CSV table of C-alpha atoms in Angstrom, one decimal:
chain,number,residue,atom,x,y,z
A,1,MET,CA,12.5,44.9,1.5
A,2,PRO,CA,10.7,45.2,-1.8
A,3,THR,CA,7.1,43.9,-1.8
A,4,ALA,CA,5.3,41.9,-4.5
A,5,ALA,CA,2.6,43.5,-6.5
A,6,GLY,CA,-0.6,43.6,-4.5
A,7,GLU,CA,1.1,42.8,-1.2
A,8,ASP,CA,-0.3,44.7,1.8
A,9,LYS,CA,2.3,47.4,2.7
A,10,SER,CA,0.9,48.1,6.2
A,11,ALA,CA,2.9,47.2,9.3
A,12,THR,CA,2.7,47.6,13.0
A,13,VAL,CA,5.7,49.5,14.5
A,14,GLY,CA,6.0,50.5,18.1
A,15,GLY,CA,2.3,49.9,18.8
A,16,VAL,CA,1.2,52.1,15.9
A,17,ARG,CA,-0.4,50.8,12.8
A,18,SER,CA,1.4,52.6,9.9
A,19,THR,CA,0.0,52.7,6.3
A,20,ALA,CA,2.0,54.3,3.5
A,21,SER,CA,0.3,57.4,2.2
A,22,GLU,CA,0.4,58.6,-1.4
A,23,GLY,CA,3.3,60.9,-0.6
A,24,GLY,CA,5.3,58.1,1.1
A,25,GLU,CA,4.9,59.4,4.6
A,26,PRO,CA,3.2,57.2,7.2
A,27,ILE,CA,-0.2,58.1,8.4
A,28,SER,CA,-0.4,56.9,12.0
A,29,ALA,CA,-3.4,55.9,14.1
A,30,PRO,CA,-3.1,54.9,17.7
A,31,VAL,CA,-4.0,51.3,18.7
A,32,PRO,CA,-7.1,51.4,20.9
A,33,ALA,CA,-6.2,51.2,24.6
A,34,PRO,CA,-7.3,48.0,26.5
A,35,VAL,CA,-10.6,48.2,28.3
A,36,ARG,CA,-9.9,48.9,32.0
A,37,GLY,CA,-10.8,46.0,34.3
A,38,SER,CA,-10.9,43.4,31.5
A,39,ASP,CA,-8.3,41.2,33.1
A,40,SER,CA,-10.2,41.0,36.4
A,41,ALA,CA,-13.4,40.2,34.5
A,42,VAL,CA,-11.7,37.3,32.8
A,43,ARG,CA,-10.3,36.0,36.1
A,44,ALA,CA,-13.8,36.2,37.6
A,45,GLY,CA,-15.3,34.3,34.7
A,46,LEU,CA,-12.7,31.5,35.1
A,47,ARG,CA,-13.4,31.2,38.8
A,48,ARG,CA,-17.1,30.9,38.1
A,49,LEU,CA,-16.4,28.2,35.4
A,50,ALA,CA,-14.2,26.2,37.9
A,51,ARG,CA,-16.9,26.4,40.6
A,52,GLY,CA,-19.4,25.2,38.1
A,53,TRP,CA,-17.2,22.3,36.9
A,54,ARG,CA,-16.9,21.1,40.6
A,55,HIS,CA,-20.6,21.1,41.1
A,56,PRO,CA,-21.9,17.8,42.4
A,57,ARG,CA,-24.5,17.5,39.7
A,58,LEU,CA,-21.7,17.3,37.1
A,59,ARG,CA,-20.0,14.3,38.8
A,60,LEU,CA,-21.8,11.7,36.6
A,61,PRO,CA,-21.4,13.6,33.3
A,62,LYS,CA,-17.7,14.1,34.0
A,63,ARG,CA,-17.2,10.4,34.7
A,64,LEU,CA,-19.1,9.5,31.5
A,65,ALA,CA,-16.9,11.9,29.5
A,66,LEU,CA,-13.7,10.4,31.0
A,67,GLY,CA,-15.0,6.9,30.2
A,68,LEU,CA,-15.7,8.0,26.6
A,69,VAL,CA,-12.2,9.3,26.2
A,70,LEU,CA,-10.7,6.1,27.6
A,71,VAL,CA,-12.9,4.0,25.3
A,72,LEU,CA,-11.6,5.9,22.3
A,73,LEU,CA,-7.9,6.2,23.3
A,74,LEU,CA,-7.1,2.9,25.0
A,75,PRO,CA,-7.7,0.6,22.0
A,76,THR,CA,-5.5,2.9,19.9
A,77,LEU,CA,-2.8,2.9,22.5
A,78,ALA,CA,-3.1,-0.9,23.0
A,79,ALA,CA,-2.9,-1.5,19.2
A,80,GLY,CA,0.2,0.7,19.0
A,81,ILE,CA,1.9,-1.1,21.9
A,82,ALA,CA,1.1,-4.5,20.2
A,83,LEU,CA,2.6,-3.4,16.9
A,84,ARG,CA,5.7,-2.2,18.6
A,85,VAL,CA,6.1,-5.4,20.5
A,86,ASN,CA,5.5,-7.3,17.2
A,87,TYR,CA,8.6,-5.5,15.8
A,88,ALA,CA,10.8,-6.6,18.7
A,89,GLY,CA,13.2,-9.5,18.6
A,90,ASP,CA,15.5,-10.9,15.9
A,91,PRO,CA,14.5,-12.7,12.7
A,92,ALA,CA,15.4,-16.3,12.6
A,93,PRO,CA,18.4,-17.4,10.5
A,94,GLY,CA,17.5,-18.4,7.0
A,95,THR,CA,14.4,-16.2,6.7
A,96,GLN,CA,15.6,-14.6,3.5
A,97,THR,CA,15.0,-14.8,-0.2
A,98,ARG,CA,13.9,-18.1,-1.7
A,99,ASN,CA,14.6,-16.7,-5.1
A,100,ARG,CA,10.8,-16.1,-5.7
A,101,ASP,CA,10.7,-12.3,-5.4
A,102,ALA,CA,9.0,-10.0,-7.9
A,103,LEU,CA,9.3,-6.5,-9.2
A,104,TRP,CA,6.5,-4.3,-10.6
A,105,LEU,CA,7.7,-2.4,-13.7
A,106,GLY,CA,6.0,0.6,-15.3
A,107,HIS,CA,4.4,0.9,-18.7
A,108,ALA,CA,7.5,2.5,-20.3
A,109,TRP,CA,8.9,-1.0,-20.8
A,110,VAL,CA,6.2,-2.0,-23.3
A,111,ASP,CA,5.2,1.2,-25.1
A,112,GLY,CA,8.5,1.9,-26.9
A,113,ARG,CA,10.2,4.3,-24.4
A,114,LYS,CA,12.8,1.7,-23.3
A,115,GLY,CA,15.6,0.2,-25.4
A,116,GLU,CA,18.5,-2.3,-25.2
A,117,ALA,CA,20.6,-0.1,-22.9
A,118,ASP,CA,17.7,0.0,-20.4
A,119,ILE,CA,17.4,-3.8,-20.5
A,120,ASP,CA,21.1,-4.1,-19.9
A,121,ALA,CA,20.9,-1.9,-16.9
A,122,LEU,CA,17.9,-3.8,-15.5
A,123,ALA,CA,19.6,-7.1,-16.0
A,124,ALA,CA,22.7,-5.8,-14.2
A,125,ARG,CA,20.5,-4.7,-11.3
A,126,LEU,CA,18.7,-8.0,-11.0
A,127,ARG,CA,21.6,-10.4,-11.3
A,128,GLY,CA,22.3,-11.9,-7.9
A,129,SER,CA,19.0,-10.8,-6.5
A,130,GLY,CA,16.1,-13.1,-5.6
A,131,ILE,CA,13.8,-11.7,-8.3
A,132,ARG,CA,12.2,-14.3,-10.5
A,133,ASP,CA,9.1,-12.4,-11.7
A,134,LEU,CA,8.6,-9.1,-13.5
A,135,TYR,CA,5.1,-7.6,-13.4
A,136,VAL,CA,5.1,-5.3,-16.4
A,137,HIS,CA,2.2,-2.8,-16.7
A,138,ALA,CA,0.4,-3.7,-20.0
A,139,GLY,CA,-3.0,-2.2,-19.3
A,140,PRO,CA,-5.1,-0.7,-18.1
A,141,LEU,CA,-8.2,-2.7,-19.0
A,142,GLU,CA,-11.1,-0.8,-20.4
A,143,HIS,CA,-14.1,-0.7,-18.1
A,144,ASP,CA,-15.8,-3.4,-20.3
A,145,GLY,CA,-12.9,-5.8,-19.6
A,146,SER,CA,-11.3,-5.5,-23.1
A,147,LEU,CA,-7.7,-4.5,-23.7
A,148,PRO,CA,-6.4,-2.5,-26.7
A,149,ALA,CA,-3.6,-4.4,-28.5
A,150,THR,CA,-2.0,-1.0,-29.0
A,151,ALA,CA,-1.3,-0.7,-25.3
A,152,TYR,CA,1.8,-2.9,-25.4
A,153,PRO,CA,3.5,-2.7,-28.8
A,154,SER,CA,7.0,-3.7,-27.4
A,155,ALA,CA,5.9,-6.7,-25.3
A,156,ARG,CA,7.4,-9.4,-27.5
A,157,TRP,CA,10.7,-7.5,-27.7
A,158,LEU,CA,10.8,-7.1,-23.9
A,159,VAL,CA,10.1,-10.7,-23.1
A,160,ARG,CA,12.8,-12.0,-25.6
A,161,ALA,CA,15.3,-9.4,-24.3
A,162,VAL,CA,14.8,-10.4,-20.7
A,163,HIS,CA,15.0,-14.1,-21.5
A,164,ARG,CA,18.3,-13.6,-23.3
A,165,ARG,CA,19.9,-11.8,-20.3
A,166,LEU,CA,18.2,-13.3,-17.3
A,167,ASP,CA,17.8,-17.1,-17.3
A,168,GLY,CA,14.7,-18.2,-15.4
A,169,VAL,CA,13.1,-14.7,-15.0
A,170,ARG,CA,9.4,-14.6,-16.1
A,171,VAL,CA,7.8,-11.6,-17.6
A,172,GLN,CA,4.2,-11.3,-16.6
A,173,ALA,CA,1.6,-8.9,-18.0
A,174,TRP,CA,0.3,-6.6,-15.2
A,175,LEU,CA,-3.4,-5.9,-15.9
A,176,GLY,CA,-5.8,-3.8,-13.8
A,177,ASP,CA,-8.6,-1.3,-13.7
A,178,LYS,CA,-10.6,0.7,-11.2
A,179,LEU,CA,-13.6,-1.2,-10.1
A,180,ALA,CA,-17.1,0.4,-9.8
A,181,SER,CA,-17.4,-0.8,-6.2
A,182,GLU,CA,-17.5,2.6,-4.6
A,183,GLY,CA,-18.7,4.9,-7.4
A,184,PRO,CA,-20.6,4.9,-10.8
A,185,ASP,CA,-17.5,4.6,-13.0
A,186,GLY,CA,-15.2,1.6,-13.4
A,187,LEU,CA,-15.2,-2.1,-14.3
A,188,ARG,CA,-18.2,-4.1,-13.0
A,189,LEU,CA,-17.3,-7.6,-12.0
A,190,GLU,CA,-21.0,-8.5,-11.4
A,191,ARG,CA,-21.5,-8.5,-15.2
A,192,ALA,CA,-20.7,-11.9,-16.7
A,193,GLY,CA,-19.9,-10.3,-20.1
A,194,THR,CA,-17.3,-8.1,-18.5
A,195,ARG,CA,-15.7,-11.1,-16.7
A,196,ASP,CA,-15.6,-13.0,-20.0
A,197,ALA,CA,-13.9,-10.0,-21.6
A,198,VAL,CA,-11.2,-9.9,-18.9
A,199,VAL,CA,-10.4,-13.6,-19.6
A,200,ARG,CA,-10.1,-12.9,-23.3
A,201,SER,CA,-7.7,-10.0,-22.5
A,202,ALA,CA,-5.6,-12.4,-20.4
A,203,GLY,CA,-5.4,-14.8,-23.4
A,204,GLN,CA,-4.5,-11.8,-25.6
A,205,VAL,CA,-1.4,-10.9,-23.6
A,206,LEU,CA,-0.4,-14.5,-23.4
A,207,ASP,CA,-0.6,-14.7,-27.2
A,208,ALA,CA,1.7,-11.6,-27.3
A,209,GLY,CA,4.4,-13.7,-25.5
A,210,PHE,CA,4.1,-12.9,-21.8
A,211,ASP,CA,5.0,-15.7,-19.4
A,212,GLY,CA,2.0,-15.1,-17.1
A,213,VAL,CA,-0.6,-12.6,-16.1
A,214,HIS,CA,-0.8,-10.5,-12.9
A,215,PHE,CA,-4.0,-8.8,-11.9
A,216,ASP,CA,-4.6,-5.7,-9.7
A,217,LEU,CA,-8.2,-4.7,-9.5
A,218,GLU,CA,-9.1,-2.0,-6.9
A,219,PRO,CA,-11.0,-1.2,-4.7
A,220,LEU,CA,-12.0,-4.9,-4.3
A,221,HIS,CA,-14.3,-5.5,-1.3
A,222,SER,CA,-13.9,-8.5,0.9
A,223,GLY,CA,-16.3,-11.3,0.1
A,224,ASP,CA,-16.8,-10.3,-3.6
A,225,ALA,CA,-18.0,-13.6,-5.1
A,226,HIS,CA,-17.8,-12.3,-8.6
A,227,TYR,CA,-14.0,-11.9,-8.2
A,228,LEU,CA,-13.7,-15.5,-7.1
A,229,SER,CA,-15.7,-16.6,-10.2
A,230,LEU,CA,-13.4,-14.5,-12.4
A,231,LEU,CA,-10.3,-16.1,-10.8
A,232,ASP,CA,-11.7,-19.6,-11.4
A,233,ASP,CA,-12.1,-18.8,-15.1
A,234,LEU,CA,-8.7,-17.2,-15.4
A,235,HIS,CA,-7.0,-20.1,-13.7
A,236,GLY,CA,-8.6,-22.5,-16.2
A,237,LEU,CA,-7.0,-20.4,-18.9
A,238,THR,CA,-3.5,-20.2,-17.3
A,239,ARG,CA,-3.4,-23.8,-16.4
A,240,ALA,CA,-4.1,-24.8,-20.0
A,241,ARG,CA,-1.3,-22.5,-21.1
A,242,HIS,CA,1.1,-23.7,-18.3
A,243,VAL,CA,1.7,-20.2,-17.1
A,244,PRO,CA,1.2,-18.6,-13.6
A,245,LEU,CA,-1.8,-16.6,-12.5
A,246,SER,CA,-0.8,-13.9,-10.1
A,247,VAL,CA,-2.8,-11.3,-8.2
A,248,ALA,CA,-2.2,-8.3,-6.0
A,249,SER,CA,-4.2,-8.4,-2.8
A,250,HIS,CA,-5.5,-5.9,-0.2
A,251,GLN,CA,-4.3,-6.2,3.4
A,252,ILE,CA,-5.9,-8.5,5.9
A,253,ASP,CA,-8.1,-7.3,8.8
A,254,PRO,CA,-5.6,-6.6,11.7
A,255,LEU,CA,-8.7,-7.0,13.9
A,256,PRO,CA,-11.6,-9.3,13.2
A,257,ALA,CA,-14.3,-7.7,11.1
A,258,LEU,CA,-12.5,-4.4,10.9
A,259,HIS,CA,-13.2,-4.3,7.1
A,260,SER,CA,-17.0,-4.3,8.0
A,261,ALA,CA,-16.6,-1.4,10.5
A,262,ALA,CA,-14.4,0.6,8.0
A,263,GLY,CA,-16.9,0.1,5.3
A,264,THR,CA,-19.8,1.3,7.5
A,265,LEU,CA,-18.0,4.3,8.7
A,266,THR,CA,-16.1,5.4,5.6
A,267,GLY,CA,-17.6,3.6,2.6
A,268,HIS,CA,-14.2,2.2,1.9
A,269,PRO,CA,-13.5,-1.2,3.5
A,270,LYS,CA,-9.7,-1.2,3.2
A,271,TRP,CA,-9.0,-4.7,4.4
A,272,TRP,CA,-10.1,-8.2,3.4
A,273,SER,CA,-11.1,-10.8,6.0
A,274,GLN,CA,-8.5,-13.4,6.6
A,275,SER,CA,-11.0,-16.0,5.3
A,276,TYR,CA,-11.6,-14.2,2.0
A,277,PHE,CA,-7.8,-13.8,1.5
A,278,GLY,CA,-7.5,-17.6,1.9
A,279,GLN,CA,-10.2,-18.1,-0.7
A,280,VAL,CA,-8.4,-15.9,-3.2
A,281,ALA,CA,-5.0,-17.5,-2.4
A,282,ARG,CA,-6.4,-21.0,-3.2
A,283,ARG,CA,-7.4,-19.9,-6.7
A,284,VAL,CA,-4.1,-18.5,-7.9
A,285,ASP,CA,-0.5,-19.5,-8.3
A,286,GLN,CA,0.9,-16.3,-6.7
A,287,ILE,CA,-0.5,-13.6,-4.4
A,288,ALA,CA,1.3,-10.4,-3.5
A,289,VAL,CA,0.1,-8.5,-0.5
A,290,MET,CA,0.1,-4.7,-1.0
A,291,SER,CA,1.6,-4.2,2.5
A,292,TYR,CA,2.1,-0.5,2.2
A,293,ASP,CA,0.0,2.7,2.3
A,294,THR,CA,-0.8,1.8,5.9
A,295,GLY,CA,-0.8,5.3,7.4
A,296,MET,CA,1.6,4.2,10.1
A,297,PRO,CA,3.5,7.2,11.6
A,298,LEU,CA,6.6,5.3,12.8
A,299,GLN,CA,9.0,2.7,11.3
A,300,SER,CA,8.5,0.5,14.4
A,301,LEU,CA,4.7,0.5,14.0
A,302,TYR,CA,4.9,-0.1,10.3
A,303,GLY,CA,7.4,-2.9,10.7
A,304,GLY,CA,5.2,-4.5,13.4
A,305,TYR,CA,2.2,-4.2,11.1
A,306,VAL,CA,4.0,-5.9,8.3
A,307,ALA,CA,5.0,-8.7,10.7
A,308,GLN,CA,1.4,-9.1,11.6
A,309,GLN,CA,0.2,-9.1,8.0
A,310,THR,CA,2.9,-11.7,7.1
A,311,SER,CA,1.7,-14.0,9.8
A,312,LEU,CA,-2.0,-13.6,8.9
A,313,ALA,CA,-1.3,-14.3,5.3
A,314,LEU,CA,0.9,-17.3,6.0
A,315,GLU,CA,-1.8,-18.9,8.1
A,316,VAL,CA,-4.3,-19.2,5.2
A,317,THR,CA,-2.1,-19.4,2.1
A,318,PRO,CA,-1.8,-23.0,0.8
A,319,GLU,CA,1.6,-24.5,0.3
A,320,SER,CA,1.0,-24.6,-3.5
A,321,THR,CA,0.7,-20.8,-3.8
A,322,ASP,CA,3.6,-18.3,-3.8
A,323,LEU,CA,3.0,-15.7,-1.1
A,324,LEU,CA,4.8,-12.4,-1.6
A,325,MET,CA,4.9,-9.4,0.8
A,326,GLY,CA,5.0,-6.0,-0.9
A,327,LEU,CA,7.9,-3.6,-0.2
A,328,PRO,CA,7.5,0.2,-0.7
A,329,PHE,CA,10.0,1.2,-3.4
A,330,PHE,CA,8.3,4.6,-3.6
A,331,HIS,CA,8.3,7.8,-1.5
A,332,ASP,CA,4.9,9.6,-1.6
A,333,ASP,CA,3.8,11.5,1.4
A,334,GLY,CA,0.2,11.8,2.5
A,335,VAL,CA,-2.4,10.6,5.0
A,336,GLY,CA,-2.1,7.0,3.9
A,337,HIS,CA,1.6,6.8,3.3
A,338,HIS,CA,4.5,8.3,5.3
A,339,ALA,CA,7.7,7.7,3.5
A,340,TYR,CA,9.8,8.3,6.6
A,341,ALA,CA,7.9,5.4,8.3
A,342,GLU,CA,7.1,3.0,5.5
A,343,THR,CA,10.7,2.1,4.6
A,344,VAL,CA,12.1,-0.9,2.8
A,345,GLU,CA,14.2,-1.7,5.8
A,346,ALA,CA,11.2,-1.8,8.2
A,347,ALA,CA,9.2,-3.8,5.7
A,348,VAL,CA,11.9,-6.4,5.2
A,349,ARG,CA,12.5,-6.7,9.0
A,350,GLY,CA,8.8,-7.1,9.6
A,351,THR,CA,8.5,-9.7,6.8
A,352,ARG,CA,11.3,-11.7,8.3
A,353,LEU,CA,9.8,-11.5,11.8
A,354,GLY,CA,6.4,-12.7,10.6
A,355,LEU,CA,8.0,-15.5,8.6
A,356,SER,CA,10.2,-16.5,11.6
A,357,ARG,CA,7.2,-16.8,14.0
A,358,THR,CA,4.7,-18.5,11.6
A,359,ASP,CA,6.4,-20.7,9.0
A,360,ARG,CA,10.1,-20.1,8.9
A,361,THR,CA,10.8,-23.1,6.6
A,362,ARG,CA,8.2,-22.2,3.9
A,363,GLU,CA,9.7,-22.3,0.5
A,364,ARG,CA,7.0,-20.7,-1.6
A,365,PHE,CA,7.5,-17.2,-0.2
A,366,GLY,CA,9.1,-13.9,-1.2
A,367,VAL,CA,8.8,-10.2,-1.4
A,368,ALA,CA,7.4,-7.9,-4.2
A,369,LEU,CA,9.1,-4.6,-4.9
A,370,TYR,CA,6.8,-1.7,-5.9
A,371,VAL,CA,7.8,0.0,-8.2
A,372,ASP,CA,10.9,0.3,-10.5
A,373,PHE,CA,10.5,3.9,-11.6
A,374,ALA,CA,10.2,5.4,-8.1
A,375,ALA,CA,13.0,3.3,-6.5
A,376,THR,CA,16.1,4.8,-5.0
A,377,GLU,CA,19.6,3.3,-4.4
A,378,THR,CA,18.7,3.3,-0.7
A,379,ASP,CA,15.7,1.0,-1.4
A,380,TRP,CA,17.8,-1.4,-3.4
A,381,THR,CA,20.5,-1.5,-0.8
A,382,ALA,CA,18.0,-2.2,2.0
A,383,TYR,CA,16.4,-5.0,-0.1
A,384,ARG,CA,19.8,-6.6,-0.8
A,385,GLU,CA,21.3,-6.2,2.6
A,386,GLY,CA,18.2,-7.2,4.6
A,387,TRP,CA,16.6,-9.8,2.4
A,388,VAL,CA,19.1,-11.2,-0.1
A,389,ARG,CA,22.0,-11.3,2.2
A,390,GLU,CA,22.1,-12.1,5.9
A,391,GLY,CA,21.5,-8.8,7.8
């Protein structure tokens, strides 16, 4: 077989290491013979190790080591069992779309890359679904909170085109930025001037014709009072304009105070406390939980986790706020997201189970599909068959 340039041409054949010489004939060198008695020496060493391990003085250290292993493994095992149990059972009848679902759309819809044919295809896709809101990426914000008007040149065309084709569907501007909560770069919510600029940016996109504004600011740590202050100011603006204020949220602590432990150990407190989630939910018209990127290795564990997240969110979201659970319409693979486990089918089933157990008759509830440009036909089918129609 030919070899690539620079590839090692040496090979071991019949116990002889052969290397091609300049004339093409192999130059052979015998492999060193094993040292006589080496096997017996290894066996003797293993016997001495075994005798040492059985020594009475090691009884207490061995018990402590076993206890440490159990302390580390049993909570993980118990959590896995709990999530699997949470995925068991059948969703209650009627736990399906309330026609309050949402879809995140990429920036191509407002920067001139999409046209009338694309709008026609989108409208055909959405008719008969439960989708009422479109979160169209119109940012990102600058780190000072401002937003260049050049970021969304086709916004007014998009809003009018959607309204002509889809009665009752709202087109919201999706704005976001990286926060400087875990590094030196990013938007700083602690600065009043930055928060004021964010509010002005929200007014700017509403002036451009959007039907509402949807914010996704990350990583946002649980308990951030500056974010709550920003939401109060934003809600004052959107109420005056009679349009919705919507936000994407982090997941809720699956165990009490887990966000604090994660922050201490990793510097990245992934979750919000349930109490903080409730504070955010009371300040907005719509909150969409980003219930994906969980790191779960199995569909059953992921579905059980989504069921738990749905219940936790329902317990603290006021009746006046739309609660949406995120569905993974994307297929990245990495430590935090396993596409074979985080499926739309598992997320829909988990959402329905959580709704069934916690507040099955709630009307202001739905799912949010992330994201249009990564979605497959399998994703759309799972959404329609599991959530729009009785599964």
